[in-house]
GROMACS .gro file of C-alpha atoms in nm:
model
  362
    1UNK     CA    1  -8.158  10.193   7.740
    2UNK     CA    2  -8.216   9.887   7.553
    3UNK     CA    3  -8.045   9.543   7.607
    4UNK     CA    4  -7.870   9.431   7.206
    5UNK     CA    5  -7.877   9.073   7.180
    6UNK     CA    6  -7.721   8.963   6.887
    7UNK     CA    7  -7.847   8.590   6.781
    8UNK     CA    8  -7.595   8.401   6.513
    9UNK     CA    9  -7.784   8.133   6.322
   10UNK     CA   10  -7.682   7.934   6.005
   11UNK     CA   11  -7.828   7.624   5.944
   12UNK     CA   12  -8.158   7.445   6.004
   13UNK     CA   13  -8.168   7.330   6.372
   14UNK     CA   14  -8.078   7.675   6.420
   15UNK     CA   15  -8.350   7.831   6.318
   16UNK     CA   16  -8.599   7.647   6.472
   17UNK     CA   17  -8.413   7.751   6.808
   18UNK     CA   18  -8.387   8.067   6.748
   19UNK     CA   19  -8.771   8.107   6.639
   20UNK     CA   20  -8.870   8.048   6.964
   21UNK     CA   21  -8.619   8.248   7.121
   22UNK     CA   22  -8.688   8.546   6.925
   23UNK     CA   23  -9.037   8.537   6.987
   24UNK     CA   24  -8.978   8.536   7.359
   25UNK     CA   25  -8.702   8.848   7.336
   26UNK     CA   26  -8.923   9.029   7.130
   27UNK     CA   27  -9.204   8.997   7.393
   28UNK     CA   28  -8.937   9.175   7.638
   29UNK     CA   29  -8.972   9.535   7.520
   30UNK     CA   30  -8.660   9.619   7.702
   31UNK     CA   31  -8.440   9.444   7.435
   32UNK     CA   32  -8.389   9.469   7.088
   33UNK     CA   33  -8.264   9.184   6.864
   34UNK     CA   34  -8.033   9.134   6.574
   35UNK     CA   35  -8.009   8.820   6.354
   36UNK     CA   36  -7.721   8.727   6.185
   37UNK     CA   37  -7.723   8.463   5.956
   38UNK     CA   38  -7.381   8.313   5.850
   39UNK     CA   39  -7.518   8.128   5.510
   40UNK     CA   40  -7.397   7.791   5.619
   41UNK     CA   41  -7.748   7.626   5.542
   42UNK     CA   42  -7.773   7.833   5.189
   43UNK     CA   43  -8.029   7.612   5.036
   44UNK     CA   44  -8.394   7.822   4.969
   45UNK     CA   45  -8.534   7.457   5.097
   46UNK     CA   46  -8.294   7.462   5.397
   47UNK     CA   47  -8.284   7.856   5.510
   48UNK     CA   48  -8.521   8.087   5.344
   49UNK     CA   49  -8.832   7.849   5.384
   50UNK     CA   50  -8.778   7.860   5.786
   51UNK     CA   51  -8.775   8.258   5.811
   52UNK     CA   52  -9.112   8.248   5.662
   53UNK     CA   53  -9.253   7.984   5.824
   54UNK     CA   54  -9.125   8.028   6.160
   55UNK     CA   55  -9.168   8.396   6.182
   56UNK     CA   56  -8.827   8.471   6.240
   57UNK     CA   57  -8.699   8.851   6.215
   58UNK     CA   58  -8.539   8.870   5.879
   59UNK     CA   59  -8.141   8.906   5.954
   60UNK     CA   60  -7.937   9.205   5.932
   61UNK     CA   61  -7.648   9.036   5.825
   62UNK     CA   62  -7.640   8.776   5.579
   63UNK     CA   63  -7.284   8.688   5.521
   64UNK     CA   64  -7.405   8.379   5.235
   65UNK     CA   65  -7.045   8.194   5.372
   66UNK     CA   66  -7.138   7.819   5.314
   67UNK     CA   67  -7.028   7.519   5.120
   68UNK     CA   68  -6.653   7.539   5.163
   69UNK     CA   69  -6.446   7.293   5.436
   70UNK     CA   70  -6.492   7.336   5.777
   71UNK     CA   71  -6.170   7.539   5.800
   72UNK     CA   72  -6.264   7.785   5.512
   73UNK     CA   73  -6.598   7.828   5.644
   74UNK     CA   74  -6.531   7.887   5.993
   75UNK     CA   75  -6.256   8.183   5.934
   76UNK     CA   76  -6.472   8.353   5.693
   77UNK     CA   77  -6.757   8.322   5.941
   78UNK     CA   78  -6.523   8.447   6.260
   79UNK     CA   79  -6.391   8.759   5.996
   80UNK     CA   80  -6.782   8.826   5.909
   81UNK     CA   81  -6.871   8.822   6.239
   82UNK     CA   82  -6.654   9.046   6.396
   83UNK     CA   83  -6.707   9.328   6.171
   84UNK     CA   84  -7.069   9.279   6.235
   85UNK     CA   85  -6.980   9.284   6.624
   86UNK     CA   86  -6.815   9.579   6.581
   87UNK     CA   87  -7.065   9.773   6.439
   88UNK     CA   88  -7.298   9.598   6.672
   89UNK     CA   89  -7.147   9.625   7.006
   90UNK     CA   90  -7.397   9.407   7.185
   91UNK     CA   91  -7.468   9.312   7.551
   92UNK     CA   92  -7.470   8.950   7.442
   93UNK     CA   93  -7.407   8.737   7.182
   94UNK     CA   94  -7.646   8.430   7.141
   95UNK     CA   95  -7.523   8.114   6.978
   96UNK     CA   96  -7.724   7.815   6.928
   97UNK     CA   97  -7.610   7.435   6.894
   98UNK     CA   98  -7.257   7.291   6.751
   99UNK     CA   99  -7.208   7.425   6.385
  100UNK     CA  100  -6.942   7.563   6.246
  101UNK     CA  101  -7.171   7.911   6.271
  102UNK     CA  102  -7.185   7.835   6.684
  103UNK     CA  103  -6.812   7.846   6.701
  104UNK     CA  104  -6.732   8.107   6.504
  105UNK     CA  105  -6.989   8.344   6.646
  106UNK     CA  106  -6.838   8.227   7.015
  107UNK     CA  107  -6.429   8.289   6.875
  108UNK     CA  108  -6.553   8.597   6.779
  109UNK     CA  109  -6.729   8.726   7.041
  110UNK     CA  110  -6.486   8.629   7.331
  111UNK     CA  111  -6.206   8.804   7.118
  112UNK     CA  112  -6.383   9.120   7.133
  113UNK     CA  113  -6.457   9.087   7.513
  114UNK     CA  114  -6.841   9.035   7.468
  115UNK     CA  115  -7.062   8.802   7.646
  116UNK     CA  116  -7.165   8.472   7.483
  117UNK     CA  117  -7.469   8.293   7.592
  118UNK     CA  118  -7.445   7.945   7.426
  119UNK     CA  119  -7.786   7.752   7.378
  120UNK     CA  120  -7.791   7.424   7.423
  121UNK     CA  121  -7.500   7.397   7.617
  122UNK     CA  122  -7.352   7.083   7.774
  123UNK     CA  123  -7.443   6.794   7.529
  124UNK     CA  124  -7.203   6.516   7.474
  125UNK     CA  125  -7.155   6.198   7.188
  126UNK     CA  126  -6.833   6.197   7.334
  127UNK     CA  127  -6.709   6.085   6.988
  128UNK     CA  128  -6.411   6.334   6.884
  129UNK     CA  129  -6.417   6.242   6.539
  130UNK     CA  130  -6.762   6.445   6.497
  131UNK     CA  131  -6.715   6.830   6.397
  132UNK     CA  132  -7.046   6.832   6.591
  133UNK     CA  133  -6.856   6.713   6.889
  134UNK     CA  134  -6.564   6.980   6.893
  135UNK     CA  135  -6.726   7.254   6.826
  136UNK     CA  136  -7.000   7.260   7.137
  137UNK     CA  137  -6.714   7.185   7.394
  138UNK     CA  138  -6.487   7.469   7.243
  139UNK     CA  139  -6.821   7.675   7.236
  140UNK     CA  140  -6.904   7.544   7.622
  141UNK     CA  141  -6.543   7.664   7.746
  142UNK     CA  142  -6.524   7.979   7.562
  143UNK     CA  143  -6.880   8.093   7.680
  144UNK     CA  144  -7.022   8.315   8.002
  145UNK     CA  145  -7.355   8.157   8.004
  146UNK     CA  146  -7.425   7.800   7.947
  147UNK     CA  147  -7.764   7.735   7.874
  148UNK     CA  148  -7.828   7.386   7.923
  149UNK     CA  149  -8.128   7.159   7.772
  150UNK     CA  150  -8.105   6.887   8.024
  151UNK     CA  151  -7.982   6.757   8.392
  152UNK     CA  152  -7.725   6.566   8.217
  153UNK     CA  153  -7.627   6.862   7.972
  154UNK     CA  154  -7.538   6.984   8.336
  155UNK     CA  155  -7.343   6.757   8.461
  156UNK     CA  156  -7.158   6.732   8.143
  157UNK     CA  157  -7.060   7.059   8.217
  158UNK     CA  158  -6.974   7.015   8.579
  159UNK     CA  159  -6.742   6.692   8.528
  160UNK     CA  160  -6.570   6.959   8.272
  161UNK     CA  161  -6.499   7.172   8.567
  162UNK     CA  162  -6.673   7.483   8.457
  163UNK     CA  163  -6.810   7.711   8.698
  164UNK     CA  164  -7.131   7.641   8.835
  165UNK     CA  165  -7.209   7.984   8.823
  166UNK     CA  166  -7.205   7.991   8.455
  167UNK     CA  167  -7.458   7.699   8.402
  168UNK     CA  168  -7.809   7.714   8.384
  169UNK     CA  169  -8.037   7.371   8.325
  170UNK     CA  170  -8.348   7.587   8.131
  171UNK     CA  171  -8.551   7.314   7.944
  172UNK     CA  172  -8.533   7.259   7.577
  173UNK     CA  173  -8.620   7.481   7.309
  174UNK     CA  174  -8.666   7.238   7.072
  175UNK     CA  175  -8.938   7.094   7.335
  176UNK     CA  176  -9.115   7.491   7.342
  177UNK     CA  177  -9.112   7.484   6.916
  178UNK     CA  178  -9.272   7.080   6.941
  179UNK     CA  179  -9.564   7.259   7.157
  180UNK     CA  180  -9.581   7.538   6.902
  181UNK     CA  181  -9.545   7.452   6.593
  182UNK     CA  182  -9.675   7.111   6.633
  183UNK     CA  183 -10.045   7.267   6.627
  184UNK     CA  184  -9.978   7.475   6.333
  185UNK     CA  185  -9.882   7.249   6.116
  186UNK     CA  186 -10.172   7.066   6.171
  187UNK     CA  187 -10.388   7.379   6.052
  188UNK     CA  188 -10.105   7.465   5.794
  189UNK     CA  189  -9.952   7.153   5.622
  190UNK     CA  190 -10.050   6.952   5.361
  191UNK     CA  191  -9.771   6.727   5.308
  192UNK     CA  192  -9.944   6.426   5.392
  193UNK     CA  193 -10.239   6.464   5.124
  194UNK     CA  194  -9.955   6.581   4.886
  195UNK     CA  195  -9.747   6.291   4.882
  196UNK     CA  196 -10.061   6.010   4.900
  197UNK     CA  197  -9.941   5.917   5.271
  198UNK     CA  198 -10.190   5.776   5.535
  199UNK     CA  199 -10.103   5.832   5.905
  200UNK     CA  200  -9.893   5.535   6.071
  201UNK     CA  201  -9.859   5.403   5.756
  202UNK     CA  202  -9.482   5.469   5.638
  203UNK     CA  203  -9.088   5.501   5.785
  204UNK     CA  204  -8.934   5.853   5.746
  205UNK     CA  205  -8.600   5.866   5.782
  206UNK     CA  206  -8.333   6.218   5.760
  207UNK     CA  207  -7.916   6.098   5.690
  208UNK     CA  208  -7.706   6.427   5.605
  209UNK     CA  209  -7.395   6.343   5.871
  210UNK     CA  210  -7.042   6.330   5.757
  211UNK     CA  211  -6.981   6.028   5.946
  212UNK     CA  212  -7.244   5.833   5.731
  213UNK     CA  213  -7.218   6.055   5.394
  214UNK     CA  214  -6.837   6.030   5.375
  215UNK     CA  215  -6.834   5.651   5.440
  216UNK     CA  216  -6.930   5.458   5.142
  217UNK     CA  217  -6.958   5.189   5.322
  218UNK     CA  218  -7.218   5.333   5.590
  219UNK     CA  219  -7.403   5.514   5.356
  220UNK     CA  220  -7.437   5.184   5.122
  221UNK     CA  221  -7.521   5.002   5.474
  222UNK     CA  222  -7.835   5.277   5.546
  223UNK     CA  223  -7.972   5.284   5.203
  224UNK     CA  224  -7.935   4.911   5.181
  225UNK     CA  225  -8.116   4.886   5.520
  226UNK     CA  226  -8.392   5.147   5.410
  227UNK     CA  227  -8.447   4.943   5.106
  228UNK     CA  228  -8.527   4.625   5.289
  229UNK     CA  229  -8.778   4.782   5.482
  230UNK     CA  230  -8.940   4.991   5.194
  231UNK     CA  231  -9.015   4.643   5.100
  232UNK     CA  232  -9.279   4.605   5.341
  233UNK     CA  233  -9.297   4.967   5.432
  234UNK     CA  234  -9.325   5.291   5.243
  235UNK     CA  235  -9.012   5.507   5.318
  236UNK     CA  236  -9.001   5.861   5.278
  237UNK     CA  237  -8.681   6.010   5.255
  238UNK     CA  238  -8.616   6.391   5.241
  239UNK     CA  239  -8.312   6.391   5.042
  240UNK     CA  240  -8.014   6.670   5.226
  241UNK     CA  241  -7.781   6.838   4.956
  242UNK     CA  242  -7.495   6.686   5.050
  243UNK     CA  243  -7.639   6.292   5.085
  244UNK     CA  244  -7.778   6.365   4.713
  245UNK     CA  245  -7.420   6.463   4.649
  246UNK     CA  246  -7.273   6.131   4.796
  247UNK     CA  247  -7.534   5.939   4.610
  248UNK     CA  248  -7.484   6.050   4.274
  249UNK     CA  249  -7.112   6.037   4.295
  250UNK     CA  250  -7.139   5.657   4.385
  251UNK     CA  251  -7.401   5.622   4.132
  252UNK     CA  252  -7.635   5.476   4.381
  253UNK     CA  253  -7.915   5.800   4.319
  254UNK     CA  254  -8.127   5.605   4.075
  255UNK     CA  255  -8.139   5.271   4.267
  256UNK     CA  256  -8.215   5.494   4.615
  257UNK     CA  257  -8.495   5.632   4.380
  258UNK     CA  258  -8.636   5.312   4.243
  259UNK     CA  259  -8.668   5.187   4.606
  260UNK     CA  260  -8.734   5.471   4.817
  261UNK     CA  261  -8.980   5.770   4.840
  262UNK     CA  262  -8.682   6.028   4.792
  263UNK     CA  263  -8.806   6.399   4.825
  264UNK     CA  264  -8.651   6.737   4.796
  265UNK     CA  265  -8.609   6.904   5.168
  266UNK     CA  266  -8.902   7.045   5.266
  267UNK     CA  267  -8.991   7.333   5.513
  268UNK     CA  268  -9.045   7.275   5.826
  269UNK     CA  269  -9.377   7.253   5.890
  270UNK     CA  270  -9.434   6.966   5.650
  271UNK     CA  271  -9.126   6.849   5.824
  272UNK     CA  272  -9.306   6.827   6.208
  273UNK     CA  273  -9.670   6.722   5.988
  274UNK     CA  274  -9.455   6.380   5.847
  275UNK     CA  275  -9.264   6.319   6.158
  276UNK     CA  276  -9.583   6.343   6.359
  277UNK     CA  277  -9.757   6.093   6.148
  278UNK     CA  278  -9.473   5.866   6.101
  279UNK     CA  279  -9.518   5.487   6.231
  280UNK     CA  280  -9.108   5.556   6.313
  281UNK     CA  281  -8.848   5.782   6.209
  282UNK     CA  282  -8.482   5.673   6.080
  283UNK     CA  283  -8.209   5.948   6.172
  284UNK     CA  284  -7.879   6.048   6.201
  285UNK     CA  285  -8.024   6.400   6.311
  286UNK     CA  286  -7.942   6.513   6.704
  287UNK     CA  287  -8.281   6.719   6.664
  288UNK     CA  288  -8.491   6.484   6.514
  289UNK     CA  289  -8.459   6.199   6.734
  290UNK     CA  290  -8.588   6.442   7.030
  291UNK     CA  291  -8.886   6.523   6.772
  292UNK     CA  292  -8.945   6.197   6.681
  293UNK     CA  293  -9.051   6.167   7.141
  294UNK     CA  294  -9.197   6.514   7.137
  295UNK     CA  295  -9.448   6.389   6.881
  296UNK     CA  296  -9.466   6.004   7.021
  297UNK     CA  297  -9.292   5.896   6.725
  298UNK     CA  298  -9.060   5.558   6.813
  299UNK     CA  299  -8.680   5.652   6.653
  300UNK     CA  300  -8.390   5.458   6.535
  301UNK     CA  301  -8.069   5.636   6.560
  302UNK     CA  302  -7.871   5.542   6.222
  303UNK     CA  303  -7.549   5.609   6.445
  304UNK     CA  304  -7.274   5.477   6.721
  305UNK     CA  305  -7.404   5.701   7.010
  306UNK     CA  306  -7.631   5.961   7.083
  307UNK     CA  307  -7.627   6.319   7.299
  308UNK     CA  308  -7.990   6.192   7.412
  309UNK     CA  309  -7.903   5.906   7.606
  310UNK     CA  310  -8.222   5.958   7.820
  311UNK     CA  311  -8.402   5.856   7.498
  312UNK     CA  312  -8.237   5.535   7.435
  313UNK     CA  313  -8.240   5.520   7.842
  314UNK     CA  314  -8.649   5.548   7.844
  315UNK     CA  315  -8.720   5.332   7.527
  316UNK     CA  316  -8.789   5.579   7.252
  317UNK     CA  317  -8.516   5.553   7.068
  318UNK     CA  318  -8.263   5.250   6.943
  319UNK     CA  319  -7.902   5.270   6.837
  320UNK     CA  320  -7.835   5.144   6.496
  321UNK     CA  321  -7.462   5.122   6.418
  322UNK     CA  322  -7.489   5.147   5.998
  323UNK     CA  323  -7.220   4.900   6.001
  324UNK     CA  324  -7.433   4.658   5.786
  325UNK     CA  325  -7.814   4.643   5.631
  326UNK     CA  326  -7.937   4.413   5.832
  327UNK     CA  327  -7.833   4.594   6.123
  328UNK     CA  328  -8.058   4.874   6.018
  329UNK     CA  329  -8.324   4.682   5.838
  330UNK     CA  330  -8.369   4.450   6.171
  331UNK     CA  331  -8.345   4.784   6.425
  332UNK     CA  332  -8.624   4.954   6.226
  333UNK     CA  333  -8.867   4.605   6.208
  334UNK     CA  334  -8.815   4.575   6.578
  335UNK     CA  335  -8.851   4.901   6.674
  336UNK     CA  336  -9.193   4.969   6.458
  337UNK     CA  337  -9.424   4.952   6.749
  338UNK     CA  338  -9.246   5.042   7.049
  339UNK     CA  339  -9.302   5.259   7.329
  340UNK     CA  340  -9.125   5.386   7.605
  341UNK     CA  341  -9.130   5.581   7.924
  342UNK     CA  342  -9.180   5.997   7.983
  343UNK     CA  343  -8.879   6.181   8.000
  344UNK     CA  344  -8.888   6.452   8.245
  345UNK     CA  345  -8.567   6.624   8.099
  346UNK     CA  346  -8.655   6.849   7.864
  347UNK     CA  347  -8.843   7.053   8.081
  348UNK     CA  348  -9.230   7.235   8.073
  349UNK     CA  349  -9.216   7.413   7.740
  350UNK     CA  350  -9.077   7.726   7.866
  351UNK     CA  351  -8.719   7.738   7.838
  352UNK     CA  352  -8.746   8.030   7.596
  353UNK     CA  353  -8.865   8.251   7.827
  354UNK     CA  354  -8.591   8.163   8.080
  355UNK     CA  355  -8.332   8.218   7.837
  356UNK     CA  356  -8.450   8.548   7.849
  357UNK     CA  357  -8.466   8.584   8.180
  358UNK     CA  358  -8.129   8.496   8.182
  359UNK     CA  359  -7.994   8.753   7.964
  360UNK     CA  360  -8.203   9.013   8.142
  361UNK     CA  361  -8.094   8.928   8.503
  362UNK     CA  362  -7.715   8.937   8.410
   0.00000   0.00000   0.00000
């Protein structure tokens, strides 16, 4: 008989996990696979565009819950979920990161008794105030198996007093879809020749968190800083639904677009093709500051602290509290050029295939 595996996705970071997971389960002909998408990330740019380009299963269950609070969301997520669980009645449930769609798939799951494997287990801001934040260590205490990115994911975990027997240190999967999809958007993308951009020759920066989109103040602080470098630099900015939301109810939209590249959001592989070419990247993004090293890419982190410490430990990347423009204008000028040491952490590029030897063993 068959292994179910039931893998709860919702927004973008998501999916690019889960494409190389599925690809590995699907490889194991012993186990069958079911993709349910919560709607979180309901944007065509931000969900639909990633199925197809990734190659991910379409998903059984599409529940198309998204753009309410984080309370509203996450009960109609848990209420979606179970009934899908019920009808599902998997060996394990398979979350992936710290979105409201990662908790809700790990409530529900424990309340029905059923196993919950929780990808990229262990990291820590330790900042409370994120969402991010609370949801991964609920997630991390509620789940069986605690899939871990990194040695100090691990110890995380350990100094939290779970049970060693529940934690597994696999490698990154964000690290196996860098090796992957890195090469085909090479082949595939044509971003670069789209937008008139030469290699190394402009700043890309990503802002979408609450913590900078909610605070007038930060958000006027990054766009400020952006703008001071676009003076010398060309900045491309992929503009997230909800920043483009903060923007225009400041009224700050049509100055950001008088002094910045602003784009649409754009599929991922035109996503890895501009952060690969990028002289550096500007983010408030967990999973595109570990890009930015995957690809060699120097990062500035537009935030007070980071899960990747290893990063900022090693050199790639720089803290930039947006507490004021200069802050961020000087942390990007300085930053341009720099390099830093390898980082061993994330493992060899197959941490995919040990998730699945995970889920098979137990």
């Amino acid at each position: 008989m068959r292994m179910k595996v039931v893998g709860i996705v919702g927004a973008r970071p998501q999916f690019v996990k889960a494409a190389v997971v599925s690809r590995a389960l699907a490889r194991n002909k012993g186990v069958r696979e079911t993709i349910l998408h919560t709607g979180q990330h309901f944007d065509t740019a931000l969900s639909d565009v990633f199925f197809q380009e990734l190659g991910i299963p379409a998903p059984t269950y599409h529940l198309g819950i998204g753009g309410g609070t984080h309370g509203q969301n996450t009960g109609r997520m848990i209420e979606g979920i179970e009934r899908a669980l019920l009808d599902e009645r998997p060996d394990w449930v398979l979350v992936y990161g710290d979105t409201d769609s990662t908790l809700a798939g790990a409530l529900a799951a424990v309340k029905l008794h059923l196993p919950v494997a929780h990808v990229e287990a262990g990291l820590r801001s330790f900042n409370r105030r994120m969402p991010e934040e609370i949801n991964r260590v609920l997630t991390d205490h509620a789940a069986d198996l605690l899939l871990a990115p990194t040695p100090m994911a691990v110890e995380n975990l350990r100094r939290e007093g779970l049970p060693e027997a529940r934690v597994r240190w696999v490698g990154d999967v964000m690290y196996d879809a860098a090796l992957h999809f890195g090469q085909l958007a090479d082949r595939a993308s044509t971003a670069l020749e789209r937008m008139r951009l030469e290699p190394r020759s402009y700043v890309l920066a990503t802002v979408h968190r609450a913590e900078n989109t909610d605070e007038p103040k930060r958000l006027e602080a990054v766009f400020e800083g952006l703008s001071r470098v676009a003076v010398e630099l060309p900045v491309v900015l992929p503009l997230h639904p909800r920043t483009r939301k903060a923007l225009e109810s400041l009224g700050w939209l049509e100055r950001a677009r008088e002094r910045l590249k602003l784009i649409g959001p754009v599929g991922y592989l035109d996503m890895v093709a501009l952060e690969k070419n990028a002289r550096l990247i500007a983010t408030d993004s967990g999973g595109v500051q570990k890009e930015a090293y995957f690809f060699g890419v120097p990062c500035v982190t537009l935030r007070d602290e980071t899960e990747w410490v290893e990063l900022v430990d090693a050199g790639w990347n720089l803290l930039a509290p947006p507490h004021d423009a200069e802050t961020v204008a000087r942390s990007i000028r300085t930053h341009l050029d720099a390099r830093g040491h390898p980082v061993e952490a994330y493992g060899d590029g197959r941490a995919a295939e040990r998730i699945v030897s995970e889920l098979t063993e137990r």
